[in-house]
PDB file of C-alpha atoms and ligand atoms in Angstrom:
ATOM      1  CA  MET A   1      61.826 -53.609-153.688  1.00 42.00           C
ATOM      2  CA  SER A   2      63.440 -56.429-151.998  1.00 44.00           C
ATOM      3  CA  GLY A   3      67.211 -57.141-153.067  1.00 59.00           C
ATOM      4  CA  SER A   4      67.547 -54.036-155.962  1.00 79.00           C
ATOM      5  CA  ALA A   5      68.342 -50.228-155.230  1.00 89.00           C
ATOM      6  CA  PRO A   6      65.032 -48.347-154.640  1.00 93.00           C
ATOM      7  CA  ILE A   7      64.067 -46.389-157.760  1.00 95.00           C
ATOM      8  CA  VAL A   8      63.603 -42.387-157.422  1.00 96.00           C
ATOM      9  CA  GLY A   9      62.118 -40.511-159.837  1.00 98.00           C
ATOM     10  CA  VAL A  10      63.473 -36.761-160.375  1.00 98.00           C
ATOM     11  CA  PHE A  11      61.662 -34.820-162.146  1.00 98.00           C
ATOM     12  CA  ASP A  12      61.335 -30.892-164.409  1.00 98.00           C
ATOM     13  CA  SER A  13      60.440 -29.806-166.945  1.00 98.00           C
ATOM     14  CA  GLY A  14      64.347 -29.435-168.128  1.00 98.00           C
ATOM     15  CA  VAL A  15      67.222 -29.257-166.917  1.00 98.00           C
ATOM     16  CA  GLY A  16      66.513 -27.424-163.190  1.00 98.00           C
ATOM     17  CA  GLY A  17      65.952 -30.902-161.920  1.00 98.00           C
ATOM     18  CA  LEU A  18      69.695 -31.549-161.991  1.00 97.00           C
ATOM     19  CA  SER A  19      70.127 -28.644-159.204  1.00 97.00           C
ATOM     20  CA  VAL A  20      68.636 -30.877-156.837  1.00 98.00           C
ATOM     21  CA  TRP A  21      69.190 -34.751-158.448  1.00 97.00           C
ATOM     22  CA  ARG A  22      72.895 -33.208-157.666  1.00 95.00           C
ATOM     23  CA  ALA A  23      71.828 -33.538-153.678  1.00 96.00           C
ATOM     24  CA  LEU A  24      70.058 -36.692-153.917  1.00 97.00           C
ATOM     25  CA  ARG A  25      72.580 -38.133-155.614  1.00 94.00           C
ATOM     26  CA  GLU A  26      74.998 -37.173-152.210  1.00 94.00           C
ATOM     27  CA  ALA A  27      71.726 -38.009-149.935  1.00 95.00           C
ATOM     28  CA  LEU A  28      71.324 -41.430-151.438  1.00 94.00           C
ATOM     29  CA  PRO A  29      73.997 -43.739-152.671  1.00 90.00           C
ATOM     30  CA  HIS A  30      71.844 -46.565-152.849  1.00 87.00           C
ATOM     31  CA  ALA A  31      69.023 -45.375-154.461  1.00 94.00           C
ATOM     32  CA  HIS A  32      69.109 -45.677-158.824  1.00 94.00           C
ATOM     33  CA  LEU A  33      68.138 -42.127-159.712  1.00 96.00           C
ATOM     34  CA  SER A  34      65.759 -42.315-163.202  1.00 97.00           C
ATOM     35  CA  TYR A  35      64.856 -38.425-164.102  1.00 98.00           C
ATOM     36  CA  LEU A  36      62.825 -37.122-166.407  1.00 98.00           C
ATOM     37  CA  ALA A  37      63.060 -33.502-168.719  1.00 98.00           C
ATOM     38  CA  ASP A  38      59.435 -32.497-170.063  1.00 98.00           C
ATOM     39  CA  ASN A  39      61.214 -30.112-172.569  1.00 97.00           C
ATOM     40  CA  ALA A  40      59.076 -30.284-175.136  1.00 96.00           C
ATOM     41  CA  TRP A  41      56.829 -28.406-172.616  1.00 97.00           C
ATOM     42  CA  ALA A  42      59.165 -26.241-171.268  1.00 96.00           C
ATOM     43  CA  PRO A  43      59.794 -23.555-170.307  1.00 96.00           C
ATOM     44  CA  TYR A  44      56.345 -24.214-167.890  1.00 97.00           C
ATOM     45  CA  GLY A  45      56.695 -21.357-165.641  1.00 94.00           C
ATOM     46  CA  GLU A  46      54.169 -18.769-168.432  1.00 88.00           C
ATOM     47  CA  ARG A  47      51.583 -22.215-169.396  1.00 94.00           C
ATOM     48  CA  PRO A  48      48.026 -22.452-167.459  1.00 96.00           C
ATOM     49  CA  ALA A  49      47.975 -23.993-164.128  1.00 95.00           C
ATOM     50  CA  GLU A  50      45.311 -26.051-165.703  1.00 96.00           C
ATOM     51  CA  ALA A  51      46.847 -27.729-168.431  1.00 97.00           C
ATOM     52  CA  LEU A  52      50.262 -28.499-166.682  1.00 97.00           C
ATOM     53  CA  ARG A  53      48.069 -30.559-164.101  1.00 97.00           C
ATOM     54  CA  GLU A  54      47.396 -32.450-167.499  1.00 98.00           C
ATOM     55  CA  ARG A  55      50.444 -33.081-168.369  1.00 98.00           C
ATOM     56  CA  LEU A  56      52.430 -34.015-165.404  1.00 98.00           C
ATOM     57  CA  GLY A  57      48.795 -36.418-164.405  1.00 98.00           C
ATOM     58  CA  ALA A  58      49.537 -37.882-168.537  1.00 98.00           C
ATOM     59  CA  LEU A  59      53.644 -38.195-167.813  1.00 98.00           C
ATOM     60  CA  VAL A  60      53.848 -39.851-164.198  1.00 98.00           C
ATOM     61  CA  ARG A  61      51.209 -42.254-165.009  1.00 98.00           C
ATOM     62  CA  GLY A  62      53.288 -43.218-168.399  1.00 97.00           C
ATOM     63  CA  TRP A  63      55.954 -42.763-166.373  1.00 97.00           C
ATOM     64  CA  ARG A  64      55.003 -45.169-163.756  1.00 98.00           C
ATOM     65  CA  ASP A  65      53.774 -48.050-166.734  1.00 96.00           C
ATOM     66  CA  ARG A  66      57.416 -47.877-167.161  1.00 95.00           C
ATOM     67  CA  GLU A  67      59.694 -48.017-164.115  1.00 95.00           C
ATOM     68  CA  PRO A  68      57.899 -49.216-160.501  1.00 95.00           C
ATOM     69  CA  LEU A  69      59.387 -45.563-158.912  1.00 96.00           C
ATOM     70  CA  ASN A  70      59.586 -46.171-155.190  1.00 95.00           C
ATOM     71  CA  LEU A  71      59.792 -42.012-154.366  1.00 97.00           C
ATOM     72  CA  LEU A  72      59.539 -38.997-156.677  1.00 98.00           C
ATOM     73  CA  VAL A  73      60.672 -36.103-156.390  1.00 98.00           C
ATOM     74  CA  LEU A  74      58.973 -33.158-158.280  1.00 98.00           C
ATOM     75  CA  ALA A  75      62.521 -30.892-158.926  1.00 98.00           C
ATOM     76  CA  CYS A  76      60.359 -28.440-159.700  1.00 98.00           C
ATOM     77  CA  ASN A  77      58.943 -25.533-158.130  1.00 98.00           C
ATOM     78  CA  THR A  78      56.887 -24.820-160.256  1.00 98.00           C
ATOM     79  CA  ALA A  79      55.200 -28.720-161.000  1.00 98.00           C
ATOM     80  CA  THR A  80      54.461 -28.757-157.097  1.00 98.00           C
ATOM     81  CA  ALA A  81      52.873 -25.479-156.804  1.00 98.00           C
ATOM     82  CA  VAL A  82      50.454 -26.092-159.958  1.00 97.00           C
ATOM     83  CA  GLY A  83      50.347 -30.569-159.437  1.00 98.00           C
ATOM     84  CA  ILE A  84      51.510 -32.509-156.143  1.00 98.00           C
ATOM     85  CA  ASP A  85      47.756 -32.040-154.864  1.00 98.00           C
ATOM     86  CA  ALA A  86      46.538 -34.042-157.550  1.00 98.00           C
ATOM     87  CA  LEU A  87      49.910 -36.144-158.402  1.00 98.00           C
ATOM     88  CA  ARG A  88      49.034 -37.098-154.318  1.00 98.00           C
ATOM     89  CA  ALA A  89      45.225 -38.379-154.730  1.00 98.00           C
ATOM     90  CA  GLU A  90      46.117 -40.166-158.296  1.00 98.00           C
ATOM     91  CA  HIS A  91      49.101 -42.016-156.404  1.00 98.00           C
ATOM     92  CA  PRO A  92      48.549 -42.506-153.071  1.00 97.00           C
ATOM     93  CA  ASP A  93      50.880 -45.942-152.890  1.00 95.00           C
ATOM     94  CA  LEU A  94      54.111 -43.608-153.763  1.00 96.00           C
ATOM     95  CA  PRO A  95      55.527 -41.305-151.593  1.00 96.00           C
ATOM     96  CA  ILE A  96      56.674 -37.843-153.136  1.00 97.00           C
ATOM     97  CA  VAL A  97      58.256 -35.061-152.266  1.00 98.00           C
ATOM     98  CA  GLY A  98      57.655 -31.752-153.842  1.00 98.00           C
ATOM     99  CA  ILE A  99      60.430 -28.543-153.961  1.00 98.00           C
ATOM    100  CA  GLU A 100      58.824 -25.206-152.971  1.00 97.00           C
ATOM    101  CA  PRO A 101      60.300 -21.639-152.546  1.00 98.00           C
ATOM    102  CA  ALA A 102      63.173 -21.746-149.042  1.00 97.00           C
ATOM    103  CA  LEU A 103      60.585 -18.799-147.169  1.00 98.00           C
ATOM    104  CA  ARG A 104      60.285 -20.251-143.697  1.00 97.00           C
ATOM    105  CA  PRO A 105      64.981 -20.501-143.566  1.00 96.00           C
ATOM    106  CA  ALA A 106      64.571 -17.314-145.287  1.00 98.00           C
ATOM    107  CA  LEU A 107      62.505 -15.530-142.882  1.00 97.00           C
ATOM    108  CA  ALA A 108      65.045 -17.150-140.703  1.00 96.00           C
ATOM    109  CA  ALA A 109      67.736 -15.942-141.467  1.00 96.00           C
ATOM    110  CA  THR A 110      66.974 -12.473-143.106  1.00 97.00           C
ATOM    111  CA  ARG A 111      68.867  -9.484-140.672  1.00 96.00           C
ATOM    112  CA  SER A 112      66.323  -6.675-141.987  1.00 97.00           C
ATOM    113  CA  GLY A 113      63.558  -8.679-141.857  1.00 97.00           C
ATOM    114  CA  ARG A 114      62.818  -8.537-145.635  1.00 97.00           C
ATOM    115  CA  VAL A 115      63.508 -11.352-148.258  1.00 98.00           C
ATOM    116  CA  GLY A 116      63.577 -11.657-151.752  1.00 98.00           C
ATOM    117  CA  VAL A 117      61.628 -14.240-153.947  1.00 98.00           C
ATOM    118  CA  LEU A 118      62.982 -15.255-157.264  1.00 98.00           C
ATOM    119  CA  ALA A 119      60.301 -17.381-158.945  1.00 98.00           C
ATOM    120  CA  THR A 120      58.780 -18.480-162.176  1.00 97.00           C
ATOM    121  CA  ARG A 121      55.051 -16.415-162.562  1.00 96.00           C
ATOM    122  CA  ALA A 122      53.363 -20.168-162.110  1.00 96.00           C
ATOM    123  CA  THR A 123      55.036 -20.071-159.031  1.00 97.00           C
ATOM    124  CA  LEU A 124      53.769 -16.516-157.105  1.00 98.00           C
ATOM    125  CA  GLY A 125      50.536 -16.807-159.138  1.00 96.00           C
ATOM    126  CA  SER A 126      50.095 -20.565-157.411  1.00 97.00           C
ATOM    127  CA  ALA A 127      47.540 -20.976-154.375  1.00 97.00           C
ATOM    128  CA  ARG A 128      49.823 -22.967-152.950  1.00 98.00           C
ATOM    129  CA  TYR A 129      52.611 -19.906-152.755  1.00 98.00           C
ATOM    130  CA  GLN A 130      49.493 -17.819-151.262  1.00 98.00           C
ATOM    131  CA  ALA A 131      48.500 -20.168-149.035  1.00 98.00           C
ATOM    132  CA  LEU A 132      53.071 -20.882-147.882  1.00 98.00           C
ATOM    133  CA  ARG A 133      53.839 -16.882-147.971  1.00 98.00           C
ATOM    134  CA  ALA A 134      50.388 -16.354-145.280  1.00 98.00           C
ATOM    135  CA  ALA A 135      51.655 -19.243-142.822  1.00 98.00           C
ATOM    136  CA  CYS A 136      55.350 -18.303-144.001  1.00 98.00           C
ATOM    137  CA  LEU A 137      54.484 -14.650-141.704  1.00 98.00           C
ATOM    138  CA  ALA A 138      51.490 -15.168-139.440  1.00 97.00           C
ATOM    139  CA  ASN A 139      55.187 -16.609-137.730  1.00 95.00           C
ATOM    140  CA  ALA A 140      57.983 -14.583-138.395  1.00 95.00           C
ATOM    141  CA  ALA A 141      59.216 -11.809-137.010  1.00 94.00           C
ATOM    142  CA  ASP A 142      56.416  -8.589-136.528  1.00 94.00           C
ATOM    143  CA  GLY A 143      57.747  -6.167-139.795  1.00 94.00           C
ATOM    144  CA  ALA A 144      59.182  -8.701-141.353  1.00 97.00           C
ATOM    145  CA  ALA A 145      58.049  -8.824-145.563  1.00 97.00           C
ATOM    146  CA  VAL A 146      58.621 -10.793-148.534  1.00 98.00           C
ATOM    147  CA  HIS A 147      58.918  -9.976-152.169  1.00 98.00           C
ATOM    148  CA  GLU A 148      58.151 -11.215-155.221  1.00 98.00           C
ATOM    149  CA  ARG A 149      59.455 -11.458-159.300  1.00 98.00           C
ATOM    150  CA  ALA A 150      58.864 -13.288-161.246  1.00 98.00           C
ATOM    151  CA  ALA A 151      61.899 -13.992-163.165  1.00 97.00           C
ATOM    152  CA  ASP A 152      60.313 -14.532-167.288  1.00 97.00           C
ATOM    153  CA  GLY A 153      62.986 -15.882-169.637  1.00 97.00           C
ATOM    154  CA  LEU A 154      65.316 -17.065-166.735  1.00 97.00           C
ATOM    155  CA  ALA A 155      64.861 -20.271-166.755  1.00 97.00           C
ATOM    156  CA  ASP A 156      64.412 -20.704-171.080  1.00 96.00           C
ATOM    157  CA  ALA A 157      67.803 -18.678-171.265  1.00 97.00           C
ATOM    158  CA  ILE A 158      69.333 -21.251-168.924  1.00 96.00           C
ATOM    159  CA  GLU A 159      67.640 -24.681-170.572  1.00 95.00           C
ATOM    160  CA  ARG A 160      69.144 -23.141-174.138  1.00 93.00           C
ATOM    161  CA  GLY A 161      72.782 -22.706-171.940  1.00 92.00           C
ATOM    162  CA  ASP A 162      72.677 -19.687-172.821  1.00 94.00           C
ATOM    163  CA  GLU A 163      75.628 -18.130-170.307  1.00 92.00           C
ATOM    164  CA  ALA A 164      75.898 -15.083-171.377  1.00 96.00           C
ATOM    165  CA  ALA A 165      71.484 -14.183-171.349  1.00 98.00           C
ATOM    166  CA  ALA A 166      71.115 -16.205-168.329  1.00 97.00           C
ATOM    167  CA  GLU A 167      74.131 -13.388-166.522  1.00 97.00           C
ATOM    168  CA  ALA A 168      71.965 -10.643-168.089  1.00 98.00           C
ATOM    169  CA  LEU A 169      68.707 -11.649-166.862  1.00 98.00           C
ATOM    170  CA  CYS A 170      70.189 -12.654-163.736  1.00 98.00           C
ATOM    171  CA  ARG A 171      70.774  -8.962-163.077  1.00 97.00           C
ATOM    172  CA  SER A 172      68.024  -6.619-164.120  1.00 98.00           C
ATOM    173  CA  HIS A 173      65.149  -9.239-162.577  1.00 98.00           C
ATOM    174  CA  LEU A 174      67.823  -8.724-159.091  1.00 97.00           C
ATOM    175  CA  ARG A 175      67.877  -5.024-159.655  1.00 96.00           C
ATOM    176  CA  ALA A 176      64.424  -4.736-160.008  1.00 97.00           C
ATOM    177  CA  LEU A 177      63.610  -6.659-157.079  1.00 97.00           C
ATOM    178  CA  LEU A 178      66.677  -4.451-154.964  1.00 96.00           C
ATOM    179  CA  ASP A 179      64.858  -1.196-156.943  1.00 95.00           C
ATOM    180  CA  GLY A 180      61.636  -1.238-155.504  1.00 94.00           C
ATOM    181  CA  ALA A 181      62.987  -2.939-151.785  1.00 94.00           C
ATOM    182  CA  PRO A 182      66.711  -2.179-151.164  1.00 90.00           C
ATOM    183  CA  GLY A 183      66.338  -3.287-147.515  1.00 94.00           C
ATOM    184  CA  ILE A 184      66.815  -7.604-149.009  1.00 97.00           C
ATOM    185  CA  ASP A 185      69.523  -8.982-147.541  1.00 97.00           C
ATOM    186  CA  THR A 186      68.359 -12.880-148.585  1.00 98.00           C
ATOM    187  CA  LEU A 187      67.390 -14.310-151.848  1.00 97.00           C
ATOM    188  CA  VAL A 188      65.338 -17.254-152.185  1.00 98.00           C
ATOM    189  CA  LEU A 189      65.770 -18.919-155.371  1.00 97.00           C
ATOM    190  CA  GLY A 190      62.363 -20.579-155.833  1.00 98.00           C
ATOM    191  CA  CYS A 191      63.453 -21.701-159.237  1.00 98.00           C
ATOM    192  CA  THR A 192      65.448 -25.338-159.419  1.00 98.00           C
ATOM    193  CA  HIS A 193      66.768 -23.985-162.643  1.00 98.00           C
ATOM    194  CA  TYR A 194      68.306 -20.750-160.824  1.00 98.00           C
ATOM    195  CA  PRO A 195      71.105 -22.504-158.630  1.00 97.00           C
ATOM    196  CA  LEU A 196      72.475 -23.899-161.122  1.00 96.00           C
ATOM    197  CA  VAL A 197      74.024 -20.510-162.474  1.00 96.00           C
ATOM    198  CA  LEU A 198      75.267 -19.830-158.870  1.00 94.00           C
ATOM    199  CA  GLY A 199      78.482 -17.867-160.288  1.00 94.00           C
ATOM    200  CA  SER A 200      75.616 -15.367-162.482  1.00 96.00           C
ATOM    201  CA  TRP A 201      74.338 -14.631-159.413  1.00 96.00           C
ATOM    202  CA  ARG A 202      76.878 -14.198-157.301  1.00 93.00           C
ATOM    203  CA  ALA A 203      78.225 -11.568-159.999  1.00 94.00           C
ATOM    204  CA  ALA A 204      74.799 -10.022-159.952  1.00 94.00           C
ATOM    205  CA  CYS A 205      74.849  -9.825-155.610  1.00 91.00           C
ATOM    206  CA  GLU A 206      77.969  -7.261-156.301  1.00 87.00           C
ATOM    207  CA  GLY A 207      77.948  -4.313-153.932  1.00 84.00           C
ATOM    208  CA  HIS A 208      74.714  -5.767-152.047  1.00 88.00           C
ATOM    209  CA  PRO A 209      75.751  -8.826-149.689  1.00 87.00           C
ATOM    210  CA  LEU A 210      72.638 -11.343-149.872  1.00 95.00           C
ATOM    211  CA  THR A 211      72.740 -14.344-148.619  1.00 96.00           C
ATOM    212  CA  LEU A 212      71.149 -16.887-150.854  1.00 96.00           C
ATOM    213  CA  ILE A 213      69.178 -19.716-150.188  1.00 95.00           C
ATOM    214  CA  ASP A 214      68.267 -22.733-151.780  1.00 92.00           C
ATOM    215  CA  PRO A 215      65.991 -25.584-150.611  1.00 94.00           C
ATOM    216  CA  ALA A 216      67.641 -28.587-152.552  1.00 96.00           C
ATOM    217  CA  GLU A 217      69.819 -30.257-149.830  1.00 95.00           C
ATOM    218  CA  ALA A 218      66.915 -29.725-147.666  1.00 96.00           C
ATOM    219  CA  VAL A 219      64.599 -31.839-150.678  1.00 97.00           C
ATOM    220  CA  ALA A 220      67.513 -34.683-150.475  1.00 97.00           C
ATOM    221  CA  ARG A 221      66.919 -35.136-146.586  1.00 96.00           C
ATOM    222  CA  ARG A 222      63.303 -35.516-146.911  1.00 96.00           C
ATOM    223  CA  ALA A 223      63.679 -38.342-149.641  1.00 96.00           C
ATOM    224  CA  LEU A 224      65.915 -39.817-147.612  1.00 95.00           C
ATOM    225  CA  SER A 225      63.931 -40.073-144.649  1.00 94.00           C
ATOM    226  CA  LEU A 226      60.892 -41.015-146.903  1.00 93.00           C
ATOM    227  CA  LEU A 227      63.042 -43.849-147.892  1.00 89.00           C
ATOM    228  CA  ALA A 228      65.916 -44.939-145.416  1.00 78.00           C
ATOM    229  CA  GLY A 229      64.136 -48.642-144.721  1.00 60.00           C
ATOM    230  CA  ALA A 230      64.147 -49.407-148.464  1.00 55.00           C
ATOM    231  CA  ALA A 231      67.935 -47.895-148.967  1.00 49.00           C
ATOM    232  CA  ALA A 232      69.189 -49.646-145.441  1.00 51.00           C
ATOM    233  CA  ALA A 233      67.914 -53.254-147.422  1.00 48.00           C
ATOM    234  CA  VAL A 234      69.825 -53.126-150.406  1.00 47.00           C
ATOM    235  CA  GLY A 235      73.438 -52.581-151.135  1.00 49.00           C
ATOM    236  CA  ALA A 236      75.791 -48.959-153.237  1.00 49.00           C
ATOM    237  CA  ALA A 237      76.431 -51.783-155.761  1.00 50.00           C
ATOM    238  CA  SER A 238      73.151 -52.427-157.119  1.00 62.00           C
ATOM    239  CA  ARG A 239      71.966 -49.284-157.907  1.00 73.00           C
ATOM    240  CA  GLY A 240      73.059 -48.864-161.596  1.00 76.00           C
ATOM    241  CA  ASP A 241      73.528 -45.971-163.285  1.00 84.00           C
ATOM    242  CA  PRO A 242      71.516 -43.237-163.572  1.00 91.00           C
ATOM    243  CA  ALA A 243      69.091 -43.014-165.922  1.00 95.00           C
ATOM    244  CA  TRP A 244      68.385 -39.556-167.511  1.00 97.00           C
ATOM    245  CA  ARG A 245      65.072 -39.279-170.213  1.00 97.00           C
ATOM    246  CA  CYS A 246      63.488 -36.346-172.059  1.00 97.00           C
ATOM    247  CA  THR A 247      60.044 -35.822-173.895  1.00 97.00           C
ATOM    248  CA  GLY A 248      61.867 -32.937-176.890  1.00 96.00           C
ATOM    249  CA  GLY A 249      65.755 -33.433-178.474  1.00 95.00           C
ATOM    250  CA  PRO A 250      67.813 -34.583-176.291  1.00 95.00           C
ATOM    251  CA  GLU A 251      70.667 -32.367-176.343  1.00 94.00           C
ATOM    252  CA  ALA A 252      70.049 -30.350-173.765  1.00 94.00           C
ATOM    253  CA  LEU A 253      70.105 -31.992-171.121  1.00 96.00           C
ATOM    254  CA  THR A 254      73.012 -34.184-172.484  1.00 95.00           C
ATOM    255  CA  ARG A 255      74.376 -31.251-172.318  1.00 94.00           C
ATOM    256  CA  ALA A 256      73.855 -30.143-169.323  1.00 95.00           C
ATOM    257  CA  THR A 257      74.797 -33.292-167.190  1.00 95.00           C
ATOM    258  CA  ARG A 258      78.251 -32.367-168.690  1.00 94.00           C
ATOM    259  CA  GLN A 259      78.753 -28.388-168.442  1.00 91.00           C
ATOM    260  CA  TRP A 260      76.245 -29.022-164.615  1.00 90.00           C
ATOM    261  CA  LEU A 261      77.493 -32.657-163.408  1.00 93.00           C
ATOM    262  CA  GLY A 262      80.196 -33.178-164.813  1.00 92.00           C
ATOM    263  CA  LEU A 263      79.515 -36.252-165.971  1.00 92.00           C
ATOM    264  CA  SER A 264      80.704 -37.581-169.619  1.00 86.00           C
ATOM    265  CA  SER A 265      78.864 -39.836-170.775  1.00 81.00           C
ATOM    266  CA  ALA A 266      75.457 -39.881-169.532  1.00 87.00           C
ATOM    267  CA  GLU A 267      73.417 -41.343-172.738  1.00 90.00           C
ATOM    268  CA  VAL A 268      69.744 -39.606-172.600  1.00 94.00           C
ATOM    269  CA  PHE A 269      66.745 -41.521-174.231  1.00 93.00           C
ATOM    270  CA  ALA A 270      64.245 -39.504-175.721  1.00 92.00           C
ATOM    271  CA  LEU A 271      61.019 -40.903-175.335  1.00 90.00           C
ATOM    272  CA  GLN A 272      58.251 -41.375-177.809  1.00 71.00           C
ATOM    273  CA  SER A 273      55.002 -39.005-177.409  1.00 59.00           C
TER     274      SER A 273
HETATM  275  N1  DGL B 301      62.751 -25.253-162.871  1.00 93.35           N
HETATM  276  C1  DGL B 301      61.218 -24.707-163.213  1.00 93.35           C
HETATM  277  C2  DGL B 301      61.072 -24.333-161.101  1.00 93.35           C
HETATM  278  O1  DGL B 301      61.429 -24.836-160.434  1.00 93.35           O
HETATM  279  C3  DGL B 301      60.608 -24.732-163.925  1.00 93.35           C
HETATM  280  C4  DGL B 301      61.404 -23.813-164.878  1.00 93.35           C
HETATM  281  C5  DGL B 301      60.330 -23.795-166.144  1.00 93.35           C
HETATM  282  O2  DGL B 301      60.455 -24.783-166.847  1.00 93.35           O
HETATM  283  O3  DGL B 301      59.638 -22.580-166.267  1.00 93.35           O
HETATM  284  O4  DGL B 301      59.650 -23.672-161.357  1.00 93.35           O
END
């Protein structure tokens, strides 16, 4: 890694990982960020876990053949939930940072003791999420409760850049969650697509003040601590432009880098499959 910037792979099923990319760009000014969106397969959230695990295995193998990654950030709750253990077992030499619904900070922040979680169906149904939930509740105050809802369709609407559909889905999913558990005062956005439409969440929350929790900055801090040695060894000037790749058409990611990151000239390359 001497003489050049460390390469940090940032992965999501689609554009959702941009909400983590923003935090990584701040936290890792010395790193070269290389983004991969598996948009040919998005949305991940309603696909079977085993198929996703195999897909992730093949993608990361191909990625490492093309690029000498120093760190991989799974900027996707669903990929983390179903695939991080298998990826770590296959790549013991590659530090891998995942993202998962931020239950611990939410349970620390809630005053009512009721936390809501919106995430994909695959994340909520995973053994990893269930174990996290049990561990967090075991350490939480007596009577604390976590209420989940699978926000079907929302990641897909955000992926398509359909802001009106996304806002309608934020409203309907939030309404359904609050109808089932009216005391919720803290809401975990457990899919990286969801913080991209923060304005829609704020509009949907109107009249019901909620603390919104997004773990992107915690993920970036973890990435920084793993890269600290490498980043200190290189100069900021050597990191180069970020790279953007996708497995499907480049339009969605091109539009999203403009819409959510304000980048006017990101060049997105479609991988040949
Ligand atoms: N952004 C992803 C997540 O954090 C996946 C959304 C999807 O593809 O369904 O879960």
